[in-house]
mmCIF file of C-alpha atoms in Angstrom:
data_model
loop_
_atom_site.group_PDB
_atom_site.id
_atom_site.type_symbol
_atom_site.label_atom_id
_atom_site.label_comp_id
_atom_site.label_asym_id
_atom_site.label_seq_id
_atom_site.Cartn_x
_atom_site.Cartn_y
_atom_site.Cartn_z
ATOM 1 C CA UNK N 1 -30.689 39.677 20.913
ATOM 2 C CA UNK N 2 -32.290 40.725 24.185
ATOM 3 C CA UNK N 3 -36.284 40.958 24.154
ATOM 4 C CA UNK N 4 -37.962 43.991 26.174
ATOM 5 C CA UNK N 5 -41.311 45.305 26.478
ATOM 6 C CA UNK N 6 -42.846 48.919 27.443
ATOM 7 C CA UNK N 7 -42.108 48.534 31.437
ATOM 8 C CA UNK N 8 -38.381 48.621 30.482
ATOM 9 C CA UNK N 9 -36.366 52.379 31.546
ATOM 10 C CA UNK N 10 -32.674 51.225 30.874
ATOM 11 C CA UNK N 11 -30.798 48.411 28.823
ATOM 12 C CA UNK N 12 -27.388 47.653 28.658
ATOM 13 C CA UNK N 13 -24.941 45.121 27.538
ATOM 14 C CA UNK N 14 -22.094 43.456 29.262
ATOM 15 C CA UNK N 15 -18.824 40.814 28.113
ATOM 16 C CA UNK N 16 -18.199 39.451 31.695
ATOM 17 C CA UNK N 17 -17.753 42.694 33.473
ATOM 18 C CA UNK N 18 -17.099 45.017 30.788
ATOM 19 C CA UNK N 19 -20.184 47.543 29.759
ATOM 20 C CA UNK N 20 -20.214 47.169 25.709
ATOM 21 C CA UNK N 21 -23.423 49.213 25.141
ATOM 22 C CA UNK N 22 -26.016 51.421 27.541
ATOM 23 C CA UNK N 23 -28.321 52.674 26.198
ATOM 24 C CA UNK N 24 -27.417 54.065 22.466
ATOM 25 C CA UNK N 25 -23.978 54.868 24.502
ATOM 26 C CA UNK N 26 -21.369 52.460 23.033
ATOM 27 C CA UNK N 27 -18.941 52.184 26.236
ATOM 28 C CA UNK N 28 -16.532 49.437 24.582
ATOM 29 C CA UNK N 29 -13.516 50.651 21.705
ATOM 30 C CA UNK N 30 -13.808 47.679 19.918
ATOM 31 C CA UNK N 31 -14.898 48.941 16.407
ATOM 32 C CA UNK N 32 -16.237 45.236 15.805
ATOM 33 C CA UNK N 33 -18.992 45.613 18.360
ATOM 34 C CA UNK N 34 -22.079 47.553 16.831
ATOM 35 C CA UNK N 35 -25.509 47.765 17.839
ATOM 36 C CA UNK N 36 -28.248 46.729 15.671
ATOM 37 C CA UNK N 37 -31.207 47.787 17.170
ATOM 38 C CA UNK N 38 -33.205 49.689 20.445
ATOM 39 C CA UNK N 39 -36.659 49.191 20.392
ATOM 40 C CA UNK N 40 -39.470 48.923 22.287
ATOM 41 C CA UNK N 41 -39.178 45.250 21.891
ATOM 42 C CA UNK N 42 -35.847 44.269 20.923
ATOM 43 C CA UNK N 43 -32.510 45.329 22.339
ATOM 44 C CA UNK N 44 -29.618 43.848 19.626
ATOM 45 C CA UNK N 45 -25.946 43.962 19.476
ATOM 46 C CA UNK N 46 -23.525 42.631 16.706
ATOM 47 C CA UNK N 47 -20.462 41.279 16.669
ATOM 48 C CA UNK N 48 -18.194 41.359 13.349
ATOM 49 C CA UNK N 49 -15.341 39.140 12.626
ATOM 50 C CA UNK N 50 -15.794 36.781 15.832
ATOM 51 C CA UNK N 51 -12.367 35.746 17.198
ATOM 52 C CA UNK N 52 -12.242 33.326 19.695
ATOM 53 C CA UNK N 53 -11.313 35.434 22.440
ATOM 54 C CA UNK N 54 -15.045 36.991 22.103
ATOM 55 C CA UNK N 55 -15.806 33.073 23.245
ATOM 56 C CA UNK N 56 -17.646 33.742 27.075
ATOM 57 C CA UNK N 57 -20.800 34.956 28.386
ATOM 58 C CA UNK N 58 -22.799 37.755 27.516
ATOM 59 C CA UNK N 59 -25.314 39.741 29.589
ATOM 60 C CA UNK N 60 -28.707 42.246 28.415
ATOM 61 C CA UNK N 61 -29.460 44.043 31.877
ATOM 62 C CA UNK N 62 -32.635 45.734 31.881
ATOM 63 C CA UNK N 63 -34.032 48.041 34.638
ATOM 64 C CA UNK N 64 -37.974 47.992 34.998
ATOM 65 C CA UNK N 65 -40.426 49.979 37.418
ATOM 66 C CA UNK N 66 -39.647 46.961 39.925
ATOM 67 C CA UNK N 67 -36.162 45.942 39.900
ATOM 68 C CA UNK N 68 -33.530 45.068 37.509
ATOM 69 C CA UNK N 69 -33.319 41.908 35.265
ATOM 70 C CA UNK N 70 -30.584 40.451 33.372
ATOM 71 C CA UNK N 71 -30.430 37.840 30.733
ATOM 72 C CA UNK N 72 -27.239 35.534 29.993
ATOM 73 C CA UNK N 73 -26.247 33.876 26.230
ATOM 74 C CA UNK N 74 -22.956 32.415 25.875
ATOM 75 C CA UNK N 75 -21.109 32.440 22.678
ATOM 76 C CA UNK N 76 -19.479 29.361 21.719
ATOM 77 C CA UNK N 77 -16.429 30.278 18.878
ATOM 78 C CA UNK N 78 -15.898 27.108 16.261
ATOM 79 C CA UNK N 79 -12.785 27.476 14.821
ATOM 80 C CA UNK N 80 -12.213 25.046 11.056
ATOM 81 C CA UNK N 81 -9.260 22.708 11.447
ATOM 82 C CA UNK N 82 -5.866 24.012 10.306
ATOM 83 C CA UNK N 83 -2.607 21.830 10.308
ATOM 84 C CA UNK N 84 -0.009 23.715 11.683
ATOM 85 C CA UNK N 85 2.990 21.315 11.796
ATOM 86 C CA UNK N 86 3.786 18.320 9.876
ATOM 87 C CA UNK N 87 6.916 16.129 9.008
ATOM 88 C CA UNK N 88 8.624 16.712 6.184
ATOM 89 C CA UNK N 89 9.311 13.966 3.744
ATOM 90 C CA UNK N 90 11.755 11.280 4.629
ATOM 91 C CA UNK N 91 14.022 8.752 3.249
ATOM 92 C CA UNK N 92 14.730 5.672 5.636
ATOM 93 C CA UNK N 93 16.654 2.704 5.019
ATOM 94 C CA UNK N 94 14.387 -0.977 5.524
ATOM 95 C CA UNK N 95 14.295 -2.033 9.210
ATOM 96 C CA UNK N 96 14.606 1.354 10.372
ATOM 97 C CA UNK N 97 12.243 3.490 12.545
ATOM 98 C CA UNK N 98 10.491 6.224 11.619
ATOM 99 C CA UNK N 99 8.108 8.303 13.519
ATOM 100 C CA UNK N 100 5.594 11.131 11.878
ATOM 101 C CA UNK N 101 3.863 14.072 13.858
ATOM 102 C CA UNK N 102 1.146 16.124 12.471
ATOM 103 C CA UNK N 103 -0.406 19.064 15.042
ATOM 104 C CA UNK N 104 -3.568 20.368 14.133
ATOM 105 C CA UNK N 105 -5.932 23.755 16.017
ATOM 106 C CA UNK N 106 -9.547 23.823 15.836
ATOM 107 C CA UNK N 107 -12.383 24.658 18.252
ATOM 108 C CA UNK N 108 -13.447 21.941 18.934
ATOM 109 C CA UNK N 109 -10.133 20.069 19.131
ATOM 110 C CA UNK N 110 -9.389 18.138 15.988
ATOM 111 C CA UNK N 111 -9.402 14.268 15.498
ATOM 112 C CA UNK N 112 -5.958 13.418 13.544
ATOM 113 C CA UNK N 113 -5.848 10.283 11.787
ATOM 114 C CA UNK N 114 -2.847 8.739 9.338
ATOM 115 C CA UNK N 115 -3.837 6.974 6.431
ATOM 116 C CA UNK N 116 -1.597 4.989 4.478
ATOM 117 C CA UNK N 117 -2.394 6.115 0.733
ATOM 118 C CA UNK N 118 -1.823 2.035 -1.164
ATOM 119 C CA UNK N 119 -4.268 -0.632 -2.451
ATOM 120 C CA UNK N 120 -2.713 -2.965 0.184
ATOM 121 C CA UNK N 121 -3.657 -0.339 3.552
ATOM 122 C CA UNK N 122 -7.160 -1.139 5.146
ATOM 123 C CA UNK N 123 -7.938 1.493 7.544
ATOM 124 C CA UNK N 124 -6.795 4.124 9.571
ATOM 125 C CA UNK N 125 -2.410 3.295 10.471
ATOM 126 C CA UNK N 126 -2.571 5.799 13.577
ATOM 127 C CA UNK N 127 -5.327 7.877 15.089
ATOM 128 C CA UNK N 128 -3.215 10.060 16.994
ATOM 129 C CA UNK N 129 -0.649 13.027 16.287
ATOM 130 C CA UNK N 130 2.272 10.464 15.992
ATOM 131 C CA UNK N 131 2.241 7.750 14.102
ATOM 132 C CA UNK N 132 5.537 5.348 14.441
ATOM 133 C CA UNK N 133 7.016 2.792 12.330
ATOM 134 C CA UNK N 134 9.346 0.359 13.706
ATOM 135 C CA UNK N 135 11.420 -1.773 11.131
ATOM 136 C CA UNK N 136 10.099 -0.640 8.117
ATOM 137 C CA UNK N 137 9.889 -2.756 4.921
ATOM 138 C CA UNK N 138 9.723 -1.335 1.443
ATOM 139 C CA UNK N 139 6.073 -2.496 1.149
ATOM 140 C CA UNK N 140 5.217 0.377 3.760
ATOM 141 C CA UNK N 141 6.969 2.780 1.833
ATOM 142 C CA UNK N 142 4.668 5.496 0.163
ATOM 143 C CA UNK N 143 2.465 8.131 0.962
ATOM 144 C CA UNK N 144 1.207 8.851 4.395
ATOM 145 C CA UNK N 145 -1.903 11.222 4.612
ATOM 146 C CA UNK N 146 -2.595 13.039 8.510
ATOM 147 C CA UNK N 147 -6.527 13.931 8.408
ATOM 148 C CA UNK N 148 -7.741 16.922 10.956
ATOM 149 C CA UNK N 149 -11.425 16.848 11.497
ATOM 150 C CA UNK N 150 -13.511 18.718 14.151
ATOM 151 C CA UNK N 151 -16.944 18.845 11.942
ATOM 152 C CA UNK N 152 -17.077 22.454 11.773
ATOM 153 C CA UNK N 153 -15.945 22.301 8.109
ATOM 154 C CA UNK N 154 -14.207 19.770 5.906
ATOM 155 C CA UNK N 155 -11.510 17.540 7.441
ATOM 156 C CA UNK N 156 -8.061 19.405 6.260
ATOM 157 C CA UNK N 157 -5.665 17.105 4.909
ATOM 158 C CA UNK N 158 -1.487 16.983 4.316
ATOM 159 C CA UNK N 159 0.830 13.853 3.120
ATOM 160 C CA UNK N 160 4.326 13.140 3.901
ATOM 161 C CA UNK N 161 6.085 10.752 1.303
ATOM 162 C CA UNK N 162 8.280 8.138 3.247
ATOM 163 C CA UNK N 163 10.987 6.872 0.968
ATOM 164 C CA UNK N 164 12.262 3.320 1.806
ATOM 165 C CA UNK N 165 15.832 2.728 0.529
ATOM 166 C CA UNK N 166 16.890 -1.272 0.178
ATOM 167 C CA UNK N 167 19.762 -3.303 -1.894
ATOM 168 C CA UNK N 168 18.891 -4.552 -5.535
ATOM 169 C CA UNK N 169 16.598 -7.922 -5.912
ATOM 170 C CA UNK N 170 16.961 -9.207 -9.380
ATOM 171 C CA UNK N 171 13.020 -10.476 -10.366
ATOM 172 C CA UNK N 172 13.663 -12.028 -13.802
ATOM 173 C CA UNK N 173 16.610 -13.318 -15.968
ATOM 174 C CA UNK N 174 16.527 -15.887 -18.649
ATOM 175 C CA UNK N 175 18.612 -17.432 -20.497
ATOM 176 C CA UNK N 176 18.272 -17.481 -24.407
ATOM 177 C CA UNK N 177 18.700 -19.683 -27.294
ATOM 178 C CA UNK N 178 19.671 -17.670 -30.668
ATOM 179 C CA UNK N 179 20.681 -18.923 -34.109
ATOM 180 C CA UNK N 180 24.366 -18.123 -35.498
ATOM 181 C CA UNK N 181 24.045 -14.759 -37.651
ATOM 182 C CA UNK N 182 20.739 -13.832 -35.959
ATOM 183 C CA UNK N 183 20.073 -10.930 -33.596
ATOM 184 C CA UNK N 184 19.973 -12.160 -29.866
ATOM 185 C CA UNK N 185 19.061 -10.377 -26.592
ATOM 186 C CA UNK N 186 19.691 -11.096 -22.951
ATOM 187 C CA UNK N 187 17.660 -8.891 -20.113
ATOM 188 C CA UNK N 188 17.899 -8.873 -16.548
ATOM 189 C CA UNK N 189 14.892 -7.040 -14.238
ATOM 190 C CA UNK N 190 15.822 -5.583 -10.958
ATOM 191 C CA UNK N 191 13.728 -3.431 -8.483
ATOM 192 C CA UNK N 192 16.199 -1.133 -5.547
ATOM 193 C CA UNK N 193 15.797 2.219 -3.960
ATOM 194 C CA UNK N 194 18.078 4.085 -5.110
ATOM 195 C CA UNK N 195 17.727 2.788 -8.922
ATOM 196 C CA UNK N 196 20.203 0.147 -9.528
ATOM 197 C CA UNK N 197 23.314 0.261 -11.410
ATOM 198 C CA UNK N 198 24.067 -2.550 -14.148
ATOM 199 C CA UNK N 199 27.262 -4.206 -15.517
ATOM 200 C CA UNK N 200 27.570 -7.346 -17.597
ATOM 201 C CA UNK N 201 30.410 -9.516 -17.561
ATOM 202 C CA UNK N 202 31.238 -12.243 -19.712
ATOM 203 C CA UNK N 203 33.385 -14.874 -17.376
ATOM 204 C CA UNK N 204 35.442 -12.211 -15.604
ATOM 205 C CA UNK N 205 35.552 -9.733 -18.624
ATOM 206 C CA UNK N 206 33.108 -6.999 -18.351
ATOM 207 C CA UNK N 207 30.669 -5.522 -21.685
ATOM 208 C CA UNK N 208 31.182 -2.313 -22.321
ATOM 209 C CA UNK N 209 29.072 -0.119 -24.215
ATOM 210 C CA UNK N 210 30.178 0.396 -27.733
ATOM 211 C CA UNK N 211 31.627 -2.687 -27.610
ATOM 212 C CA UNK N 212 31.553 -4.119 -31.092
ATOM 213 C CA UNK N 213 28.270 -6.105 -32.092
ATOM 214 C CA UNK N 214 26.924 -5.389 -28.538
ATOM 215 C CA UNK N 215 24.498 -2.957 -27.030
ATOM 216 C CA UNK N 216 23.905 -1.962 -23.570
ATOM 217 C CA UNK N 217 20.550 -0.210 -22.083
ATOM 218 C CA UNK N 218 20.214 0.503 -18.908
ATOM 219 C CA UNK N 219 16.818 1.794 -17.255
ATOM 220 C CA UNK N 220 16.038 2.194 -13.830
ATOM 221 C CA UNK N 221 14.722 -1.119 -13.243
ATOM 222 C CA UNK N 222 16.186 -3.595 -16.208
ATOM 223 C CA UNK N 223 19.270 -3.521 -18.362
ATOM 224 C CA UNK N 224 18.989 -5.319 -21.749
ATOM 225 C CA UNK N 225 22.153 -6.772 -23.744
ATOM 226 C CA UNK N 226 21.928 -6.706 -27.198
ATOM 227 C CA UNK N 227 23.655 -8.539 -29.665
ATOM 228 C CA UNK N 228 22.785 -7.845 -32.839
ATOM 229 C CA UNK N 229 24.720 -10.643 -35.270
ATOM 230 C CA UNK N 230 25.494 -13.479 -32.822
ATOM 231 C CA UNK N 231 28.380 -15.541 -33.556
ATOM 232 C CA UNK N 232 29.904 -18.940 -32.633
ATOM 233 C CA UNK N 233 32.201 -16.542 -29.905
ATOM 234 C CA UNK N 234 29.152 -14.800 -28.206
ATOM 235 C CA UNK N 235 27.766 -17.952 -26.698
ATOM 236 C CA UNK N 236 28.407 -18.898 -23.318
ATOM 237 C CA UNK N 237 27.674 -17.320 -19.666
ATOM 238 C CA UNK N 238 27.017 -14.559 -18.952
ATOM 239 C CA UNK N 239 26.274 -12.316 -15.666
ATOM 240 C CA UNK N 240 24.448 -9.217 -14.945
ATOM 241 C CA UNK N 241 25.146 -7.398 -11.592
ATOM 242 C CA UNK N 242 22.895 -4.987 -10.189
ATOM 243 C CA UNK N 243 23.843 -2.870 -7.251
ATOM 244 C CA UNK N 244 23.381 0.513 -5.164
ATOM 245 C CA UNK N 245 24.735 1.953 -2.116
ATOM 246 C CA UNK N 246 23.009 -1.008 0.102
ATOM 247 C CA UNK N 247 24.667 -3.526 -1.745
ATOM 248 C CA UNK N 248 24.569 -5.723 -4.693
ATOM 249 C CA UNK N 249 23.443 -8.744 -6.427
ATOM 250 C CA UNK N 250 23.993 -11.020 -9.671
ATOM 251 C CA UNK N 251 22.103 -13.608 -11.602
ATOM 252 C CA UNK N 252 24.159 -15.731 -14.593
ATOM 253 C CA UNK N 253 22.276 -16.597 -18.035
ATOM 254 C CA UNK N 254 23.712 -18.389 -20.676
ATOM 255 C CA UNK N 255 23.345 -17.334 -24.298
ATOM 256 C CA UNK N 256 23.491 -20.678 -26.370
ATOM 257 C CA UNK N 257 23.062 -21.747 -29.474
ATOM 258 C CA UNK N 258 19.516 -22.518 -31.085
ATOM 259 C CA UNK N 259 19.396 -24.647 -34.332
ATOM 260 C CA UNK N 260 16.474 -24.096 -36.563
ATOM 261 C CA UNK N 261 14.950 -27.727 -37.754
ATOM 262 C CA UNK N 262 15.276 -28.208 -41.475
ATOM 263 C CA UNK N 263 11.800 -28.772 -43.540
ATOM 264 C CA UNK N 264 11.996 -32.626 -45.853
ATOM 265 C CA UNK N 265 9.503 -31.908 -49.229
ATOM 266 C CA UNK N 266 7.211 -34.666 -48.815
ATOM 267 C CA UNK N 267 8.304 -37.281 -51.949
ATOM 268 C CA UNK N 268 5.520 -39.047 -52.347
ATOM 269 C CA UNK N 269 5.127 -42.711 -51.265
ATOM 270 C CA UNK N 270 7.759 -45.185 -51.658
ATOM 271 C CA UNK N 271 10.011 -42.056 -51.239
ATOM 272 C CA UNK N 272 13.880 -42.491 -49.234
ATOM 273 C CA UNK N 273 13.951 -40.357 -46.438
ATOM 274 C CA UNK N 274 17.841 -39.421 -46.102
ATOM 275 C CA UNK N 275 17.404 -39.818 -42.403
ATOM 276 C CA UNK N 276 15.637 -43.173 -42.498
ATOM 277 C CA UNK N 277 16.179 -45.178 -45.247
ATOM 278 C CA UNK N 278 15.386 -48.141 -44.451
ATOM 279 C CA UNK N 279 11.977 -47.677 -42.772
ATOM 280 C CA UNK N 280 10.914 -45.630 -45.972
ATOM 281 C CA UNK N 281 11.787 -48.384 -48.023
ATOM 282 C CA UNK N 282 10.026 -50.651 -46.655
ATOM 283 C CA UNK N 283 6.907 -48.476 -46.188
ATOM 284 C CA UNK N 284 7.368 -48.345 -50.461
ATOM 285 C CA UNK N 285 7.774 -52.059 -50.507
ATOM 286 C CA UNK N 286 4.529 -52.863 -48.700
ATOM 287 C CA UNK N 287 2.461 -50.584 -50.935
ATOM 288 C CA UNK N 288 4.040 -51.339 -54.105
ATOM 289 C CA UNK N 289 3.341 -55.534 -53.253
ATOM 290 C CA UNK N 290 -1.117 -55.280 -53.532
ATOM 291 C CA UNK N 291 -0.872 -52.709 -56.866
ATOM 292 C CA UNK N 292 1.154 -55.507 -58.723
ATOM 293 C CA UNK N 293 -0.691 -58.333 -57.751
ATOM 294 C CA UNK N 294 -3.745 -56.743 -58.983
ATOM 295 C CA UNK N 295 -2.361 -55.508 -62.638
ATOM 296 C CA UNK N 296 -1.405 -59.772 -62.491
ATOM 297 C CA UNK N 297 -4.931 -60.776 -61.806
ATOM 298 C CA UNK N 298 -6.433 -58.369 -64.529
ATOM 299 C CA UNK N 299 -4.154 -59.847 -67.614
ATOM 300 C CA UNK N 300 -5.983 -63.730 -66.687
#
């Protein structure tokens, strides 16, 4: 908007050195460019669509009984954040390096962050375009999240998922104590990237599934064996081996035998216990002695 009064003959507007408008004349092609108004006080041009090559200054020259006068505005473009490149996902083995990039355009330039999306990250991992990783461990595994912000509108965000590979650790197996003719089950808990592979092996023989009397299930992080009427042959050691490209592992268990303690009926006193017969006896003795003496003393 340029402001004029009643001493002004001419207007005109000017980009730099280029005439946009004199007058009502419209001297520029650029359909975008419009004027709004030429009044006796106001002297208005529009601009549709701003790009950011319409970013510069801008000059109303007026021409008055006197002399001329001009007027200068600049136009500042702001431009959102947009992320234009980003890593793709990756899959790393543990102690190797890995480096992310994430390029960002905005007016003003961007602020790029990485975030580490876990409940163990505090804070901001990188606040820069790279972010780099040397000797990874599994717990940094995950998603990583690049933020773009310039405060012109919301900060734009992308992830990159960083996959970290390692050899099978075996968290839990127990051994277990099962009755003859009951059902028994051994289970052994691993955690790998890739998902681990099971086998059990008695001794040096290994299970297979459909084995008689024996189940196998394997899941991606525990494989459960199964027996499901254990006999006097089933006890004994056994081993479960986990294992993936990176390597493998074992843990041994032992599936043993687990009597079930047999229930005496209480006999009353003076009663023989089979399994201590002498201490019952006794215990009958002693209170058997006091009841006799007294049916003695009541006949006198």
């Amino acid at each position: 908007r340029c402001s004029v009064d009643n001493r002004v003959t001419r207007v005109a507007w000017l980009n730099r050195s280029s005439i946009l408008y004199a007058g009502n004349d419209k001297w520029c092609l650029d359909p975008r460019v419009v004027l709004l108004a030429n009044t006796k006080t106001q002297y208005s041009i529009q601009i549709q669509d701003v790009d950011v090559y319409d970013e510069g200054p801008y000059t109303c020259s007026v021409q008055t009984d006197n002399h001329p006068k001009t007027s200068r505005v600049h136009l500042i473009v702001q431009v959102s954040p947009k992320i234009t490149e980003i890593s793709s996902d990756i899959s790393i083995n543990e102690g190797g390096n890995v480096s992310l990039t994430c390029i960002a355009t905005g007016r003003p330039d961007p602020t790029i962050t990485w975030r580490h999306i876990s409940p163990r990250a505090v804070g901001f991992v990188s606040e820069d375009e790279y972010l780099e990783i040397t000797g990874i461990t599994r717990e940094q595994s995950g998603e990583y999240e690049c933020s773009a912000s310039n405060d012109v509108a919301a900060p734009v965000v992308q992830r990159v998922k960083v996959t970290v590979n390692y050899p099978p650790y075996i968290s839990d197996a127990k051994s277990t104590g099962v009755p003859v003719g009951q059902k028994g089950i051994l289970q052994c808990e691993a955690s790998a990237v890739p998902s681990a592979e099971f086998q059990w092996f008695k001794d040096d023989k290994r299970l297979a599934e459909g084995q008689k009397g024996l189940k196998v299930e394997n899941e991606a992080f525990f494989s459960r064996l199964t027996f499901f009427n254990v006999s006097e042959q089933d006890y004994g050691n056994y081993t479960c081996v986990a294992s993936n490209q990176l390597g493998n592992t074992n843990a041994s268990m032992i599936l043993y035998e687990e009597t079930t303690p047999a229930l005496t009926p209480w006999k009353g006193p003076g009663a023989v216990h089979d399994g201590n017969n002498g201490a019952w006896r006794r215990a009958g003795a002693a209170w058997l002695l006091p009841l006799s003496l007294a049916n003695l003393l009541l006949k006198f």
